[in-house]
Amino acid sequence: MSLRDQLRVIVVDDMSTSRGLITQTLDGFGIRQVESASDADSALAKIAMWPVHLVISDMNMPGKNGLQFLHALRSGARTQRVGFLLITGKADRTIIETGKKLGMNNYLPKPFQPSDLRNAIEAIVGRL
Amino acid sequence: MTHPSHIRSAASLGKPHGVQGPELTLAAFHRIAGLAKREAGLDISEGKAAMVRTRLARRLRELGMTDYDSYCEILERDEPYELSRMISALTTNVSHFYREPHHFDSLRNLILPDVKKRIGRNPLRIWSAGCANGQEPYSIAIELLDAGLTPADARVLATDIDPIVIGNAKRGIYDKSMTGGLTQEALATHFNQYDTTRFQVKPTLREYISFKQLNLLHLWPNQKKFDVIFCRNVVIYFDKSTQSVLWKRFAVNLSAEGHLFLGHSERIDDAASAFFEKVGVTTYKRNSAAGTNIKKDL
C-alpha cells in the first residue's frame, strides 16, 4: 500500500464550497480516506473516533479559529503529533509566526493551485 | 400446537438430574479427556471431572441428551462441529473488557508512546491469541485509537480456536452487564446502542482488527513478526510439553524487543527463559540477543 492509500486526512472549513474544493483535490491525488468538518469542535469529536495523520484547516471559522484549533490539537495526547496544514486567506505574518510557535507544520495562502496543495502536503507527510 | 422446546423440557423434567446434568462416569470422563487432549492438547486430570461435568451439562441439555455415553459417541464419530463445541465449553471463560488491566497500562504507557506514525512503513502488529468473544482485541484497539494511531499505523490479529466465538467477536455486541471494564467515555465514543440492553462496537474501532479462526497447535499463517502478543489464560489448558513448544513458537514470532503478555497464573518455563526477559507482572520482552536458531528446535 502506498502512502496515499494509507493517509487519513480531515478537512476543516466552515465554507462548504472550500471544503468541497479541497476534498475533490485530495481525491484527485488518490487520497481516499478523507473526512470533513465545518468547525474545530466537531473535527475534534471526529478525530476521537477516527484518528488522522493530517489536518487541513482553514484559519477563519466560527467558534475556534484555525490557531485555536491547532492549540487544542497540540494539547491532546492523542492528537499532539498530528500533521497540521493551515489554509490562510492572506499570508499574515503574525498568524504564521503564532502558528509556528504552536507547532503548525505548514501553511498555504489562498488562492492555491492543486500542485500547491500537493507540495504543501508532501512537505509534511512525504511523497504521495 | 406443539413446540420442540416443550418436548425437550418435558423430557428433561422426567429425569431429575439437576443443574449438574447426568452423572459422568470415569470411563466417559476418560473418553472426553482423551479427545480434548488429541484435539486441542488440553490436559485434564481426573480431579477436574466435576468441572467437565458442569461445563458439558449445558451442552447435553441443548442437545436433549440424558447421558454422556451418547454424547461421547457423537464426538467419536469425528464430528468436527461438536468437537469444537466441546473444546469451547471446556475452555471458554467469561471474559471482560480490560481484564488484568496492568497489561493495558503497559501497552499504553510503555509500548505505544514509542510508536510513531508508521504511514508508508510496516504497521505495529499485535496478536490477540485466544480472543474469545472479542473483549481483549477491542480493548487493545481502544488503546491504539486513543494513542492517535490509525489502522495503517497499528493492527490487531485476533484468533480463537472456536469459530462461533470468532463470529460473536466480529459482531461485537455486548450486554450492558458485560461492559463494566470500559469507562463511560470509551463506551460512548466507541459503541452504539444496539437495543435496550446491548451495545455494539462501532466500525471505526472494528477496522483495526482482523478476526481469524486458528488452533494454536496447528500451523500458524506464515507472516511477519508480531510486536506484541497477548495470550492470556489460554495455555493453562495445555499440558507442559505443549506449553513448552508454544513458548518457543511465540519467541520465533515476536520481533526483537517484542512483548508477550500472559494470564495471571501463567509463566514461561526454564527452557524458554533464554529468549525472554521478564519486565513486569506476567509480562515478557523478547531478548533480541538470544535464540537466533530456535527454529531448529521446533
GROMACS .gro file of C-alpha atoms in nm:
model
  426
    1MET     CA    1   0.000   0.000   0.000
    2SER     CA    2   0.133   0.341  -0.091
    3LEU     CA    3   0.130   0.638   0.139
    4ARG     CA    4  -0.168   0.796  -0.033
    5ASP     CA    5  -0.374   0.480   0.028
    6GLN     CA    6  -0.294   0.485   0.398
    7LEU     CA    7  -0.305   0.856   0.464
    8ARG     CA    8  -0.604   0.976   0.664
    9VAL     CA    9  -0.696   1.340   0.635
   10ILE     CA   10  -0.962   1.563   0.783
   11VAL     CA   11  -1.055   1.889   0.610
   12VAL     CA   12  -1.197   2.158   0.840
   13ASP     CA   13  -1.361   2.465   0.690
   14ASP     CA   14  -1.693   2.636   0.761
   15MET     CA   15  -1.750   2.709   0.389
   16SER     CA   16  -1.887   2.403   0.216
   17THR     CA   17  -1.754   2.514  -0.123
   18SER     CA   18  -1.399   2.546   0.013
   19ARG     CA   19  -1.428   2.206   0.182
   20GLY     CA   20  -1.554   2.054  -0.140
   21LEU     CA   21  -1.273   2.207  -0.339
   22ILE     CA   22  -1.008   2.065  -0.108
   23THR     CA   23  -1.164   1.719  -0.073
   24GLN     CA   24  -1.200   1.693  -0.453
   25THR     CA   25  -0.839   1.794  -0.499
   26LEU     CA   26  -0.733   1.529  -0.244
   27ASP     CA   27  -0.941   1.274  -0.431
   28GLY     CA   28  -0.754   1.377  -0.747
   29PHE     CA   29  -0.427   1.291  -0.568
   30GLY     CA   30  -0.563   0.943  -0.494
   31ILE     CA   31  -0.617   1.016  -0.124
   32ARG     CA   32  -0.937   0.829  -0.041
   33GLN     CA   33  -0.951   0.837   0.338
   34VAL     CA   34  -1.086   1.188   0.380
   35GLU     CA   35  -1.336   1.323   0.631
   36SER     CA   36  -1.451   1.678   0.672
   37ALA     CA   37  -1.597   1.902   0.941
   38SER     CA   38  -1.737   2.253   0.945
   39ASP     CA   39  -1.582   2.362   1.274
   40ALA     CA   40  -1.298   2.274   1.510
   41ASP     CA   41  -1.509   2.113   1.782
   42SER     CA   42  -1.687   1.873   1.553
   43ALA     CA   43  -1.349   1.792   1.394
   44LEU     CA   44  -1.206   1.709   1.738
   45ALA     CA   45  -1.503   1.481   1.807
   46LYS     CA   46  -1.450   1.302   1.474
   47ILE     CA   47  -1.078   1.257   1.534
   48ALA     CA   48  -1.156   1.097   1.871
   49MET     CA   49  -1.327   0.814   1.683
   50TRP     CA   50  -1.123   0.827   1.363
   51PRO     CA   51  -0.760   0.930   1.419
   52VAL     CA   52  -0.592   1.105   1.127
   53HIS     CA   53  -0.238   1.170   1.004
   54LEU     CA   54  -0.308   1.516   0.869
   55VAL     CA   55  -0.544   1.803   0.948
   56ILE     CA   56  -0.607   2.064   0.678
   57SER     CA   57  -0.782   2.358   0.840
   58ASP     CA   58  -0.899   2.699   0.738
   59MET     CA   59  -0.795   2.994   0.955
   60ASN     CA   60  -1.122   3.186   0.979
   61MET     CA   61  -1.404   2.980   1.126
   62PRO     CA   62  -1.684   3.047   1.375
   63GLY     CA   63  -1.600   2.907   1.720
   64LYS     CA   64  -1.233   2.817   1.740
   65ASN     CA   65  -1.028   2.970   1.459
   66GLY     CA   66  -0.750   2.769   1.291
   67LEU     CA   67  -0.485   2.860   1.550
   68GLN     CA   68  -0.710   2.789   1.846
   69PHE     CA   69  -0.793   2.458   1.683
   70LEU     CA   70  -0.420   2.386   1.641
   71HIS     CA   71  -0.364   2.466   2.008
   72ALA     CA   72  -0.641   2.223   2.107
   73LEU     CA   73  -0.484   1.950   1.891
   74ARG     CA   74  -0.138   2.002   2.039
   75SER     CA   75  -0.284   1.988   2.391
   76GLY     CA   76  -0.449   1.647   2.341
   77ALA     CA   77  -0.249   1.328   2.400
   78ARG     CA   78  -0.396   1.151   2.100
   79THR     CA   79  -0.354   1.443   1.860
   80GLN     CA   80  -0.038   1.619   1.970
   81ARG     CA   81   0.173   1.475   1.688
   82VAL     CA   82  -0.081   1.505   1.408
   83GLY     CA   83   0.028   1.692   1.092
   84PHE     CA   84  -0.133   2.037   1.059
   85LEU     CA   85  -0.167   2.243   0.742
   86LEU     CA   86  -0.324   2.585   0.783
   87ILE     CA   87  -0.510   2.746   0.493
   88THR     CA   88  -0.493   3.124   0.530
   89GLY     CA   89  -0.678   3.395   0.343
   90LYS     CA   90  -0.370   3.610   0.334
   91ALA     CA   91  -0.016   3.531   0.438
   92ASP     CA   92  -0.040   3.733   0.760
   93ARG     CA   93   0.300   3.724   0.929
   94THR     CA   94   0.160   3.731   1.280
   95ILE     CA   95  -0.070   3.438   1.209
   96ILE     CA   96   0.212   3.236   1.056
   97GLU     CA   97   0.456   3.308   1.335
   98THR     CA   98   0.199   3.227   1.602
   99GLY     CA   99   0.118   2.910   1.411
  100LYS     CA  100   0.482   2.807   1.400
  101LYS     CA  101   0.511   2.858   1.775
  102LEU     CA  102   0.207   2.637   1.826
  103GLY     CA  103   0.358   2.359   1.613
  104MET     CA  104   0.199   2.424   1.275
  105ASN     CA  105   0.371   2.203   1.014
  106ASN     CA  106   0.293   2.410   0.706
  107TYR     CA  107   0.059   2.677   0.568
  108LEU     CA  108  -0.090   2.760   0.233
  109PRO     CA  109  -0.225   3.101   0.130
  110LYS     CA  110  -0.541   3.126  -0.078
  111PRO     CA  111  -0.593   3.109  -0.368
  112PHE     CA  112  -0.389   2.800  -0.449
  113GLN     CA  113  -0.350   2.551  -0.733
  114PRO     CA  114  -0.377   2.173  -0.683
  115SER     CA  115   0.001   2.145  -0.725
  116ASP     CA  116   0.050   2.397  -0.440
  117LEU     CA  117  -0.167   2.185  -0.211
  118ARG     CA  118   0.021   1.871  -0.314
  119ASN     CA  119   0.357   2.031  -0.239
  120ALA     CA  120   0.235   2.161   0.096
  121ILE     CA  121   0.110   1.814   0.194
  122GLU     CA  122   0.422   1.634   0.073
  123ALA     CA  123   0.638   1.869   0.278
  124ILE     CA  124   0.462   1.728   0.587
  125VAL     CA  125   0.399   1.360   0.520
  126GLY     CA  126   0.642   1.273   0.241
  127ARG     CA  127   0.586   1.186  -0.121
  128LEU     CA  128   0.230   1.081  -0.206
  129MET     CA  129  -4.971  -2.653   1.900
  130THR     CA  130  -4.653  -2.835   1.980
  131HIS     CA  131  -4.323  -2.661   2.024
  132PRO     CA  132  -4.000  -2.855   2.019
  133SER     CA  133  -3.895  -2.670   2.329
  134HIS     CA  134  -4.193  -2.815   2.517
  135ILE     CA  135  -4.097  -3.164   2.417
  136ARG     CA  136  -3.742  -3.118   2.530
  137SER     CA  137  -3.824  -2.960   2.861
  138ALA     CA  138  -4.079  -3.231   2.930
  139ALA     CA  139  -3.817  -3.496   2.860
  140SER     CA  140  -3.559  -3.338   3.086
  141LEU     CA  141  -3.815  -3.288   3.360
  142GLY     CA  142  -3.862  -3.664   3.356
  143LYS     CA  143  -3.502  -3.712   3.468
  144PRO     CA  144  -3.415  -3.531   3.789
  145HIS     CA  145  -3.052  -3.452   3.709
  146GLY     CA  146  -3.042  -3.103   3.847
  147VAL     CA  147  -2.814  -2.834   3.708
  148GLN     CA  148  -2.513  -3.063   3.711
  149GLY     CA  149  -2.669  -3.285   3.448
  150PRO     CA  150  -2.632  -3.659   3.420
  151GLU     CA  151  -2.361  -3.845   3.607
  152LEU     CA  152  -2.021  -3.850   3.439
  153THR     CA  153  -1.872  -4.199   3.473
  154LEU     CA  154  -1.496  -4.238   3.495
  155ALA     CA  155  -1.498  -4.419   3.161
  156ALA     CA  156  -1.687  -4.135   2.991
  157PHE     CA  157  -1.456  -3.882   3.156
  158HIS     CA  158  -1.150  -4.054   3.007
  159ARG     CA  159  -1.310  -4.069   2.662
  160ILE     CA  160  -1.374  -3.695   2.677
  161ALA     CA  161  -1.036  -3.608   2.827
  162GLY     CA  162  -0.865  -3.819   2.558
  163LEU     CA  163  -1.047  -3.636   2.279
  164ALA     CA  164  -0.970  -3.298   2.436
  165LYS     CA  165  -0.604  -3.395   2.453
  166ARG     CA  166  -0.594  -3.518   2.093
  167GLU     CA  167  -0.787  -3.224   1.951
  168ALA     CA  168  -0.656  -2.930   2.147
  169GLY     CA  169  -0.371  -3.056   2.366
  170LEU     CA  170  -0.582  -2.999   2.677
  171ASP     CA  171  -0.451  -3.158   2.991
  172ILE     CA  172  -0.748  -3.256   3.206
  173SER     CA  173  -0.676  -3.456   3.519
  174GLU     CA  174  -0.933  -3.674   3.697
  175GLY     CA  175  -0.952  -3.407   3.963
  176LYS     CA  176  -1.126  -3.186   3.709
  177ALA     CA  177  -1.405  -3.436   3.637
  178ALA     CA  178  -1.659  -3.223   3.824
  179MET     CA  179  -1.562  -2.917   3.615
  180VAL     CA  180  -1.603  -3.118   3.295
  181ARG     CA  181  -1.943  -3.241   3.409
  182THR     CA  182  -2.069  -2.892   3.494
  183ARG     CA  183  -1.939  -2.734   3.177
  184LEU     CA  184  -2.076  -3.000   2.943
  185ALA     CA  185  -2.411  -3.037   3.122
  186ARG     CA  186  -2.549  -2.734   2.943
  187ARG     CA  187  -2.439  -2.871   2.607
  188LEU     CA  188  -2.611  -3.203   2.676
  189ARG     CA  189  -2.924  -3.016   2.774
  190GLU     CA  190  -2.913  -2.820   2.450
  191LEU     CA  191  -2.884  -3.145   2.256
  192GLY     CA  192  -3.161  -3.307   2.459
  193MET     CA  193  -2.925  -3.586   2.572
  194THR     CA  194  -2.953  -3.763   2.903
  195ASP     CA  195  -2.620  -3.942   2.929
  196TYR     CA  196  -2.253  -3.887   2.849
  197ASP     CA  197  -2.208  -4.215   2.665
  198SER     CA  198  -2.437  -4.099   2.383
  199TYR     CA  199  -2.251  -3.769   2.378
  200CYS     CA  200  -1.915  -3.949   2.351
  201GLU     CA  201  -2.048  -4.147   2.058
  202ILE     CA  202  -2.123  -3.827   1.869
  203LEU     CA  203  -1.779  -3.692   1.949
  204GLU     CA  204  -1.606  -4.012   1.845
  205ARG     CA  205  -1.781  -4.004   1.510
  206ASP     CA  206  -1.519  -3.738   1.449
  207GLU     CA  207  -1.777  -3.468   1.420
  208PRO     CA  208  -1.562  -3.151   1.393
  209TYR     CA  209  -1.852  -2.924   1.484
  210GLU     CA  210  -1.939  -3.096   1.810
  211LEU     CA  211  -1.573  -3.142   1.899
  212SER     CA  212  -1.517  -2.771   1.867
  213ARG     CA  213  -1.831  -2.700   2.075
  214MET     CA  214  -1.695  -2.932   2.342
  215ILE     CA  215  -1.348  -2.772   2.341
  216SER     CA  216  -1.512  -2.434   2.362
  217ALA     CA  217  -1.732  -2.541   2.657
  218LEU     CA  218  -1.425  -2.675   2.837
  219THR     CA  219  -1.201  -2.373   2.775
  220THR     CA  220  -1.418  -2.066   2.747
  221ASN     CA  221  -1.417  -1.842   3.047
  222VAL     CA  222  -1.625  -1.537   3.095
  223SER     CA  223  -1.406  -1.254   2.977
  224HIS     CA  224  -1.448  -0.881   3.008
  225PHE     CA  225  -1.303  -0.558   2.878
  226TYR     CA  226  -0.966  -0.460   3.026
  227ARG     CA  227  -0.928  -0.790   3.209
  228GLU     CA  228  -0.597  -0.782   3.402
  229PRO     CA  229  -0.570  -0.408   3.335
  230HIS     CA  230  -0.196  -0.378   3.412
  231HIS     CA  231  -0.121  -0.522   3.066
  232PHE     CA  232  -0.318  -0.241   2.904
  233ASP     CA  233  -0.135   0.011   3.124
  234SER     CA  234   0.195  -0.129   2.991
  235LEU     CA  235   0.066  -0.113   2.634
  236ARG     CA  236  -0.046   0.249   2.682
  237ASN     CA  237   0.250   0.380   2.882
  238LEU     CA  238   0.548   0.173   2.771
  239ILE     CA  239   0.483   0.045   2.420
  240LEU     CA  240   0.256   0.284   2.230
  241PRO     CA  241   0.441   0.610   2.310
  242ASP     CA  242   0.736   0.475   2.107
  243VAL     CA  243   0.517   0.400   1.810
  244LYS     CA  244   0.546   0.693   1.577
  245LYS     CA  245   0.310   0.726   1.289
  246ARG     CA  246   0.401   0.448   1.053
  247ILE     CA  247   0.237   0.553   0.731
  248GLY     CA  248   0.435   0.416   0.442
  249ARG     CA  249   0.613   0.174   0.675
  250ASN     CA  250   0.516  -0.151   0.843
  251PRO     CA  251   0.238  -0.113   1.096
  252LEU     CA  252   0.277  -0.217   1.459
  253ARG     CA  253   0.141  -0.572   1.477
  254ILE     CA  254  -0.043  -0.706   1.780
  255TRP     CA  255  -0.179  -1.059   1.817
  256SER     CA  256  -0.465  -1.140   2.050
  257ALA     CA  257  -0.423  -1.520   2.067
  258GLY     CA  258  -0.734  -1.673   2.222
  259CYS     CA  259  -0.953  -1.369   2.178
  260ALA     CA  260  -1.279  -1.537   2.295
  261ASN     CA  261  -1.574  -1.304   2.234
  262GLY     CA  262  -1.355  -1.008   2.141
  263GLN     CA  263  -1.324  -0.806   2.461
  264GLU     CA  264  -0.945  -0.834   2.458
  265PRO     CA  265  -0.883  -0.721   2.096
  266TYR     CA  266  -1.140  -0.440   2.130
  267SER     CA  267  -0.970  -0.320   2.450
  268ILE     CA  268  -0.639  -0.318   2.258
  269ALA     CA  269  -0.798  -0.131   1.966
  270ILE     CA  270  -0.933   0.138   2.204
  271GLU     CA  271  -0.576   0.194   2.325
  272LEU     CA  272  -0.447   0.221   1.967
  273LEU     CA  273  -0.718   0.468   1.875
  274ASP     CA  274  -0.664   0.671   2.191
  275ALA     CA  275  -0.294   0.690   2.107
  276GLY     CA  276  -0.395   0.860   1.783
  277LEU     CA  277  -0.287   0.564   1.570
  278THR     CA  278  -0.486   0.465   1.261
  279PRO     CA  279  -0.534   0.109   1.129
  280ALA     CA  280  -0.250   0.185   0.886
  281ASP     CA  281  -0.022   0.251   1.185
  282ALA     CA  282  -0.117  -0.041   1.409
  283ARG     CA  283  -0.319  -0.359   1.357
  284VAL     CA  284  -0.458  -0.640   1.568
  285LEU     CA  285  -0.489  -1.003   1.463
  286ALA     CA  286  -0.749  -1.173   1.684
  287THR     CA  287  -0.769  -1.553   1.674
  288ASP     CA  288  -0.955  -1.823   1.859
  289ILE     CA  289  -0.997  -2.198   1.816
  290ASP     CA  290  -1.375  -2.164   1.826
  291PRO     CA  291  -1.540  -2.038   1.505
  292ILE     CA  292  -1.857  -1.949   1.694
  293VAL     CA  293  -1.688  -1.711   1.934
  294ILE     CA  294  -1.498  -1.560   1.640
  295GLY     CA  295  -1.838  -1.483   1.485
  296ASN     CA  296  -1.954  -1.324   1.811
  297ALA     CA  297  -1.633  -1.124   1.836
  298LYS     CA  298  -1.678  -0.988   1.483
  299ARG     CA  299  -2.033  -0.878   1.556
  300GLY     CA  300  -1.913  -0.712   1.875
  301ILE     CA  301  -2.246  -0.696   2.054
  302TYR     CA  302  -2.230  -0.688   2.433
  303ASP     CA  303  -2.488  -0.675   2.705
  304LYS     CA  304  -2.467  -0.371   2.934
  305SER     CA  305  -2.365  -0.604   3.215
  306MET     CA  306  -2.054  -0.708   3.016
  307THR     CA  307  -1.924  -0.355   2.962
  308GLY     CA  308  -1.811  -0.295   3.322
  309GLY     CA  309  -1.440  -0.272   3.234
  310LEU     CA  310  -1.500   0.021   2.999
  311THR     CA  311  -1.504   0.384   3.103
  312GLN     CA  312  -1.824   0.576   3.031
  313GLU     CA  313  -1.625   0.780   2.779
  314ALA     CA  314  -1.498   0.472   2.594
  315LEU     CA  315  -1.848   0.325   2.583
  316ALA     CA  316  -1.994   0.648   2.447
  317THR     CA  317  -1.716   0.703   2.193
  318HIS     CA  318  -1.666   0.353   2.053
  319PHE     CA  319  -2.004   0.181   2.087
  320ASN     CA  320  -2.354   0.232   1.951
  321GLN     CA  321  -2.667   0.141   2.145
  322TYR     CA  322  -2.778  -0.181   1.973
  323ASP     CA  323  -3.109  -0.230   2.155
  324THR     CA  324  -3.241  -0.151   2.500
  325THR     CA  325  -2.982  -0.360   2.684
  326ARG     CA  326  -2.697  -0.409   2.441
  327PHE     CA  327  -2.415  -0.212   2.279
  328GLN     CA  328  -2.234  -0.275   1.951
  329VAL     CA  329  -1.877  -0.184   1.862
  330LYS     CA  330  -1.855   0.093   1.603
  331PRO     CA  331  -1.691   0.014   1.265
  332THR     CA  332  -1.426   0.280   1.340
  333LEU     CA  333  -1.298   0.054   1.622
  334ARG     CA  334  -1.352  -0.279   1.445
  335GLU     CA  335  -1.143  -0.180   1.144
  336TYR     CA  336  -0.823  -0.217   1.349
  337ILE     CA  337  -0.885  -0.590   1.391
  338SER     CA  338  -0.872  -0.896   1.165
  339PHE     CA  339  -1.058  -1.192   1.314
  340LYS     CA  340  -0.946  -1.543   1.219
  341GLN     CA  341  -1.022  -1.894   1.342
  342LEU     CA  342  -0.694  -2.060   1.447
  343ASN     CA  343  -0.593  -2.361   1.652
  344LEU     CA  344  -0.270  -2.264   1.830
  345LEU     CA  345  -0.144  -2.621   1.796
  346HIS     CA  346  -0.176  -2.619   1.418
  347LEU     CA  347   0.032  -2.430   1.166
  348TRP     CA  348   0.023  -2.054   1.204
  349PRO     CA  349  -0.013  -1.837   0.897
  350ASN     CA  350   0.332  -1.761   0.768
  351GLN     CA  351   0.358  -1.389   0.815
  352LYS     CA  352   0.552  -1.101   0.956
  353LYS     CA  353   0.656  -1.100   1.319
  354PHE     CA  354   0.443  -0.951   1.591
  355ASP     CA  355   0.547  -0.663   1.812
  356VAL     CA  356   0.309  -0.763   2.090
  357ILE     CA  357   0.137  -1.094   2.170
  358PHE     CA  358  -0.148  -1.121   2.420
  359CYS     CA  359  -0.202  -1.488   2.507
  360ARG     CA  360  -0.376  -1.482   2.839
  361ASN     CA  361  -0.548  -1.767   3.019
  362VAL     CA  362  -0.517  -1.987   2.713
  363VAL     CA  363  -0.212  -2.207   2.769
  364ILE     CA  364  -0.324  -2.309   3.120
  365TYR     CA  365  -0.539  -2.564   2.945
  366PHE     CA  366  -0.239  -2.717   2.766
  367ASP     CA  367  -0.005  -2.982   2.905
  368LYS     CA  368   0.354  -2.887   2.991
  369SER     CA  369   0.516  -3.016   2.672
  370THR     CA  370   0.258  -2.837   2.455
  371GLN     CA  371   0.318  -2.518   2.655
  372SER     CA  372   0.691  -2.555   2.609
  373VAL     CA  373   0.659  -2.574   2.230
  374LEU     CA  374   0.428  -2.272   2.234
  375TRP     CA  375   0.672  -2.052   2.428
  376LYS     CA  376   0.935  -2.114   2.161
  377ARG     CA  377   0.691  -2.054   1.879
  378PHE     CA  378   0.595  -1.724   2.041
  379ALA     CA  379   0.964  -1.634   2.064
  380VAL     CA  380   1.012  -1.710   1.694
  381ASN     CA  381   0.711  -1.499   1.603
  382LEU     CA  382   0.796  -1.195   1.816
  383SER     CA  383   1.005  -0.911   1.680
  384ALA     CA  384   1.322  -0.809   1.865
  385GLU     CA  385   1.216  -0.649   2.195
  386GLY     CA  386   0.856  -0.753   2.127
  387HIS     CA  387   0.629  -0.806   2.428
  388LEU     CA  388   0.440  -1.116   2.543
  389PHE     CA  389   0.154  -1.083   2.793
  390LEU     CA  390   0.033  -1.396   2.977
  391GLY     CA  391  -0.254  -1.469   3.214
  392HIS     CA  392  -0.213  -1.424   3.588
  393SER     CA  393  -0.138  -1.791   3.658
  394GLU     CA  394   0.090  -1.849   3.360
  395ARG     CA  395   0.471  -1.837   3.342
  396ILE     CA  396   0.713  -1.924   3.067
  397ASP     CA  397   0.924  -2.231   3.150
  398ASP     CA  398   1.300  -2.258   3.203
  399ALA     CA  399   1.364  -2.384   2.852
  400ALA     CA  400   1.215  -2.066   2.705
  401SER     CA  401   1.361  -1.825   2.958
  402ALA     CA  402   1.670  -1.768   2.741
  403PHE     CA  403   1.452  -1.597   2.482
  404PHE     CA  404   1.265  -1.366   2.716
  405GLU     CA  405   1.336  -1.109   2.980
  406LYS     CA  406   1.071  -1.067   3.249
  407VAL     CA  407   0.984  -0.697   3.257
  408GLY     CA  408   0.667  -0.690   3.465
  409VAL     CA  409   0.385  -0.899   3.610
  410THR     CA  410   0.332  -1.185   3.359
  411THR     CA  411   0.498  -0.954   3.106
  412TYR     CA  412   0.792  -1.069   2.898
  413LYS     CA  413   1.014  -0.896   2.647
  414ARG     CA  414   1.180  -1.082   2.362
  415ASN     CA  415   1.551  -1.094   2.422
  416SER     CA  416   1.695  -0.993   2.086
  417ALA     CA  417   2.041  -1.132   2.156
  418ALA     CA  418   1.941  -1.493   2.214
  419GLY     CA  419   1.792  -1.771   2.015
  420THR     CA  420   1.854  -1.698   1.651
  421ASN     CA  421   1.846  -2.071   1.585
  422ILE     CA  422   1.530  -2.156   1.778
  423LYS     CA  423   1.353  -2.278   1.471
  424LYS     CA  424   1.581  -2.582   1.465
  425ASP     CA  425   1.439  -2.692   1.798
  426LEU     CA  426   1.080  -2.691   1.687
   0.00000   0.00000   0.00000
